[in-house]
Structure formats: structure tokens, C-alpha cells
Amino acid sequence: DSICVGSQNNQSICVCPLGKYGPHCLLTSSACSSNPCLNRGRCVPVDERAAKNNFSCVCEQGYAGARCEYEESRIKITFSTTIIPAAVLVHYITVATNSSSLRVSTIKKVPFEHDFVYIYQTLQYHIIFIQFSGSYYLAYVQPKFVPSAQLHLKLTTSDRCLTINEVFNSTLMGFSLLERIKYYHMPCRERHTLKCFYDEQHL
């Protein structure tokens, strides 16, 4: 059940199937006999000489960790009928108190003839922005991260972040960025329906 891919020094070079190893694939590995992977993860034995552990786990979608022990946060994003994209770029923002905020982004294709998409995430996050068609949408804000959260987010046109040109008049737009940023609190105070806006550097 092995595959010969050539020879060297008059000895065959064999590609072994899962669970077997050695020059001629005659040795078997018992690393996966106890089924160490959780949540229907698939155990794959590895060469003990090349790895710290003699197995690794291939997790099913929705689970992560060395043994698939962690349930990922599942996020269902539903789009209103007027803004169904072909794909989205999802930005996860982690807000840190004593250091810079962290952004992790992932791209996801929206299935054909569907108005929703499922996304799984293990990393901690507090804010989610969805980007597509040249626009940003504020989808989620949660001060405290909830592990393994099951979220259902519905995006509408009211969630779109406005560009700076849609928020400020031509007088303020004539200011430099450093001068203009001092007025960034005003739109949020004066326009209660405004969820977010962005300029060339800030969101």
C-alpha cells in the first residue's frame, strides 16, 4: 500500500500511507489508536523524530486547538437585499488598554444565491467591520469578549461608515489632518444615527 517514487543507493524510496513509516513502510504508529483528537477531529500520525508530538489533529470547521478542544466563535452575517456582495473582507479589532489595538482580517466568499455567510474565529475581538464594494460597515461592538459566541449579524445600509467627505463641510476638509482631527467628536455628538466614519488614515 506504499508508493515507490524512485531509488537511492540501490534502495527504494517509499511514500508511506497514514499510520505507517520506515524505509519500506513496514512499521506502524500507534499514536492515533487512542483517538486523541476531540470534536470529530482527524488524527494524523507524524514522524516522532521530526516533531515534538507523534500526532497532529485536523479539526472540523468550527473547532481549533492542538486537539480540536476549542470551539470557535461562529458568526453568521446576513445582508439586506440591496447590499448582497460576492465576497467580504472581515476586520476583527481587539482593543487593548496598555498597548496598540490589534487588527486581524480575513476574506470570505458569499455563496451564490445566498444572502448570508458563516465565519469562524478563534482570536479575541471586540469590534467587527465588514468591508466590500469600497465601503466599511460596522457590524459588531462588544466591550467584553465572549469566547465561543454564536453571533447573528444583519447588515443594512444604515450600518455603513461614512467617508470624511460626507461628514465635514468643505471648510473643515480644507484643514490639515492634524487640525481636522480635533473636530472628530462633533459628528458623533450632532448626528445620533451616525455609527462610524473614516478618513485616509483612521476608521
Coordinates of C-alpha atoms in Angstrom, one line a residue:
D1 CA 0.0 0.0 0.0
S2 CA 3.0 2.3 -0.3
I3 CA 4.2 4.2 -3.4
C4 CA 7.7 3.9 -4.8
V5 CA 8.9 7.2 -6.1
G6 CA 12.4 6.2 -7.1
S7 CA 15.6 4.7 -5.6
Q8 CA 18.8 5.8 -4.0
N9 CA 21.9 3.7 -3.2
N10 CA 20.1 0.7 -4.6
Q11 CA 17.2 1.2 -2.1
S12 CA 13.7 2.1 -3.0
I13 CA 12.3 5.4 -1.8
C14 CA 8.8 4.8 -0.4
V15 CA 5.9 7.2 0.3
C16 CA 4.0 5.6 3.2
P17 CA 0.3 5.8 3.9
L18 CA -1.0 7.3 7.1
G19 CA -0.1 5.2 10.2
K20 CA 3.0 3.6 8.6
Y21 CA 6.6 4.6 8.4
G22 CA 10.1 3.3 7.9
P23 CA 12.2 2.7 4.8
H24 CA 9.7 0.2 3.4
C25 CA 6.6 1.3 5.3
L26 CA 6.7 -1.8 7.4
L27 CA 6.5 -0.1 10.8
T28 CA 3.2 1.1 12.2
S29 CA 2.4 4.0 14.5
S30 CA 0.0 3.7 17.5
A31 CA -0.2 7.4 18.1
C32 CA -3.8 7.6 16.9
S33 CA -5.1 4.4 18.4
S34 CA -6.5 6.2 21.4
N35 CA -8.2 8.8 19.2
P36 CA -6.7 11.8 21.0
C37 CA -8.5 14.4 18.8
L38 CA -11.7 15.9 20.2
N39 CA -14.9 17.1 18.5
R40 CA -14.6 14.7 15.5
G41 CA -11.1 15.9 14.7
R42 CA -9.0 13.6 12.5
C43 CA -5.8 12.3 14.0
V44 CA -2.7 12.2 11.7
P45 CA 0.4 10.4 12.9
V46 CA 3.7 12.1 12.3
D47 CA 7.4 11.1 12.4
E48 CA 8.4 11.1 16.0
R49 CA 11.9 12.1 15.0
A50 CA 10.7 15.3 13.3
A51 CA 8.1 16.6 15.8
K52 CA 7.6 17.1 19.5
N53 CA 4.3 15.2 19.4
N54 CA 3.8 12.0 17.4
F55 CA 0.5 13.1 16.0
S56 CA -1.4 16.2 14.9
C57 CA -5.1 16.9 14.7
V58 CA -7.0 18.1 11.6
C59 CA -10.0 19.9 13.1
E60 CA -13.5 20.2 11.6
Q61 CA -14.8 23.6 10.8
G62 CA -15.8 25.4 14.0
Y63 CA -13.1 23.9 16.2
A64 CA -9.4 24.7 16.9
G65 CA -6.5 23.9 19.2
A66 CA -3.9 21.2 19.3
R67 CA -6.6 18.6 19.9
C68 CA -9.5 20.5 18.5
E69 CA -10.6 21.3 22.1
Y70 CA -11.7 24.9 21.5
E71 CA -15.0 25.8 19.9
E72 CA -14.5 28.8 17.6
S73 CA -16.8 31.8 17.6
R74 CA -19.4 31.3 14.8
I75 CA -20.6 34.5 13.1
K76 CA -23.5 34.5 10.7
I77 CA -23.6 37.7 8.6
T78 CA -26.9 38.3 6.8
F79 CA -27.1 41.1 4.2
S80 CA -30.1 43.1 3.3
T81 CA -31.3 42.6 -0.3
T82 CA -29.8 45.8 -1.5
I83 CA -26.2 45.1 -0.5
I84 CA -25.5 41.4 -1.1
P85 CA -21.8 41.2 -2.1
A86 CA -19.9 38.4 -3.9
A87 CA -17.2 38.5 -1.1
V88 CA -16.4 40.3 2.1
L89 CA -13.3 41.3 4.0
V90 CA -13.9 41.0 7.7
H91 CA -11.8 43.0 10.1
Y92 CA -11.6 41.9 13.7
I93 CA -10.4 44.6 16.1
T94 CA -9.0 43.8 19.6
V95 CA -8.9 46.8 21.8
A96 CA -6.0 46.8 24.3
T97 CA -5.7 49.0 27.3
N98 CA -2.0 49.2 27.6
S99 CA -0.9 48.6 24.0
S100 CA -1.9 49.2 20.5
S101 CA -5.1 47.7 19.2
L102 CA -4.8 44.6 17.0
R103 CA -6.5 44.0 13.7
V104 CA -6.9 40.6 12.0
S105 CA -8.6 40.4 8.7
T106 CA -10.0 37.5 6.7
I107 CA -11.7 37.3 3.3
K108 CA -14.8 35.2 2.8
K109 CA -16.8 34.4 -0.4
V110 CA -20.6 34.7 -0.1
P111 CA -22.2 31.5 -1.6
F112 CA -24.0 32.0 -4.8
E113 CA -27.7 32.8 -4.4
H114 CA -27.3 33.3 -0.7
D115 CA -27.8 36.4 1.4
F116 CA -25.6 35.2 4.3
V117 CA -22.2 33.8 5.1
Y118 CA -20.7 31.9 8.1
I119 CA -17.4 32.9 9.5
Y120 CA -15.4 31.2 12.3
Q121 CA -12.9 32.9 14.6
T122 CA -10.8 31.8 17.5
L123 CA -9.0 35.0 18.3
Q124 CA -10.3 37.5 20.7
Y125 CA -12.1 40.5 19.2
H126 CA -14.2 43.5 20.4
I127 CA -15.2 45.2 17.1
I128 CA -16.1 43.8 13.7
F129 CA -16.0 45.8 10.5
I130 CA -17.2 44.3 7.2
Q131 CA -15.6 45.8 4.0
F132 CA -16.9 45.3 0.5
S133 CA -17.7 47.4 -2.6
G134 CA -15.3 50.1 -1.4
S135 CA -17.3 50.7 1.9
Y136 CA -17.0 49.8 5.5
Y137 CA -19.8 48.6 7.7
L138 CA -19.8 48.5 11.5
A139 CA -21.2 45.0 12.3
Y140 CA -20.4 44.4 15.9
V141 CA -19.2 46.2 19.1
Q142 CA -18.8 44.3 22.4
P143 CA -16.6 45.7 25.2
K144 CA -16.1 42.2 26.7
F145 CA -15.1 39.3 24.5
V146 CA -17.3 36.2 24.8
P147 CA -15.4 33.0 23.8
S148 CA -17.4 30.6 21.6
A149 CA -20.1 33.2 21.0
Q150 CA -22.7 32.4 18.3
L151 CA -23.5 35.7 16.6
H152 CA -26.1 36.6 14.0
L153 CA -25.3 40.0 12.5
K154 CA -27.6 41.6 9.9
L155 CA -26.1 44.3 7.8
T156 CA -28.1 47.1 6.3
T157 CA -27.3 50.4 4.6
S158 CA -27.6 52.2 8.0
D159 CA -24.5 50.3 9.2
R160 CA -22.3 51.9 6.5
C161 CA -19.5 54.0 7.8
L162 CA -19.5 57.4 6.0
T163 CA -16.4 58.9 4.4
I164 CA -14.9 62.0 5.9
N165 CA -16.2 64.0 2.9
E166 CA -19.8 63.0 3.7
V167 CA -19.4 64.2 7.3
F168 CA -17.5 67.5 7.2
N169 CA -18.1 70.6 5.1
S170 CA -15.5 72.0 2.6
T171 CA -14.1 74.4 5.2
L172 CA -13.1 71.7 7.6
M173 CA -11.9 69.5 4.7
G174 CA -9.5 72.3 3.9
F175 CA -7.7 71.8 7.2
S176 CA -4.7 69.5 7.6
L177 CA -5.4 66.1 9.1
L178 CA -3.8 67.2 12.4
E179 CA -6.1 70.3 12.6
R180 CA -9.2 68.4 11.4
I181 CA -8.9 65.6 13.9
K182 CA -9.7 67.9 16.7
Y183 CA -13.2 68.2 15.4
Y184 CA -13.8 64.4 15.1
H185 CA -16.1 64.3 18.2
M186 CA -18.6 66.7 16.7
P187 CA -20.3 64.4 14.1
C188 CA -21.0 61.7 16.7
R189 CA -22.4 64.3 19.1
E190 CA -24.6 66.0 16.5
R191 CA -25.7 63.1 14.4
H192 CA -27.2 60.4 16.7
T193 CA -27.7 57.9 13.9
L194 CA -24.1 58.1 12.8
K195 CA -22.3 54.8 13.7
C196 CA -18.9 55.5 12.3
F197 CA -16.9 57.4 9.7
Y198 CA -13.3 57.3 8.3
D199 CA -10.7 59.4 6.7
E200 CA -7.5 58.5 4.8
Q201 CA -5.8 57.1 8.0
H202 CA -8.4 56.5 10.7
L203 CA -11.6 54.4 10.9

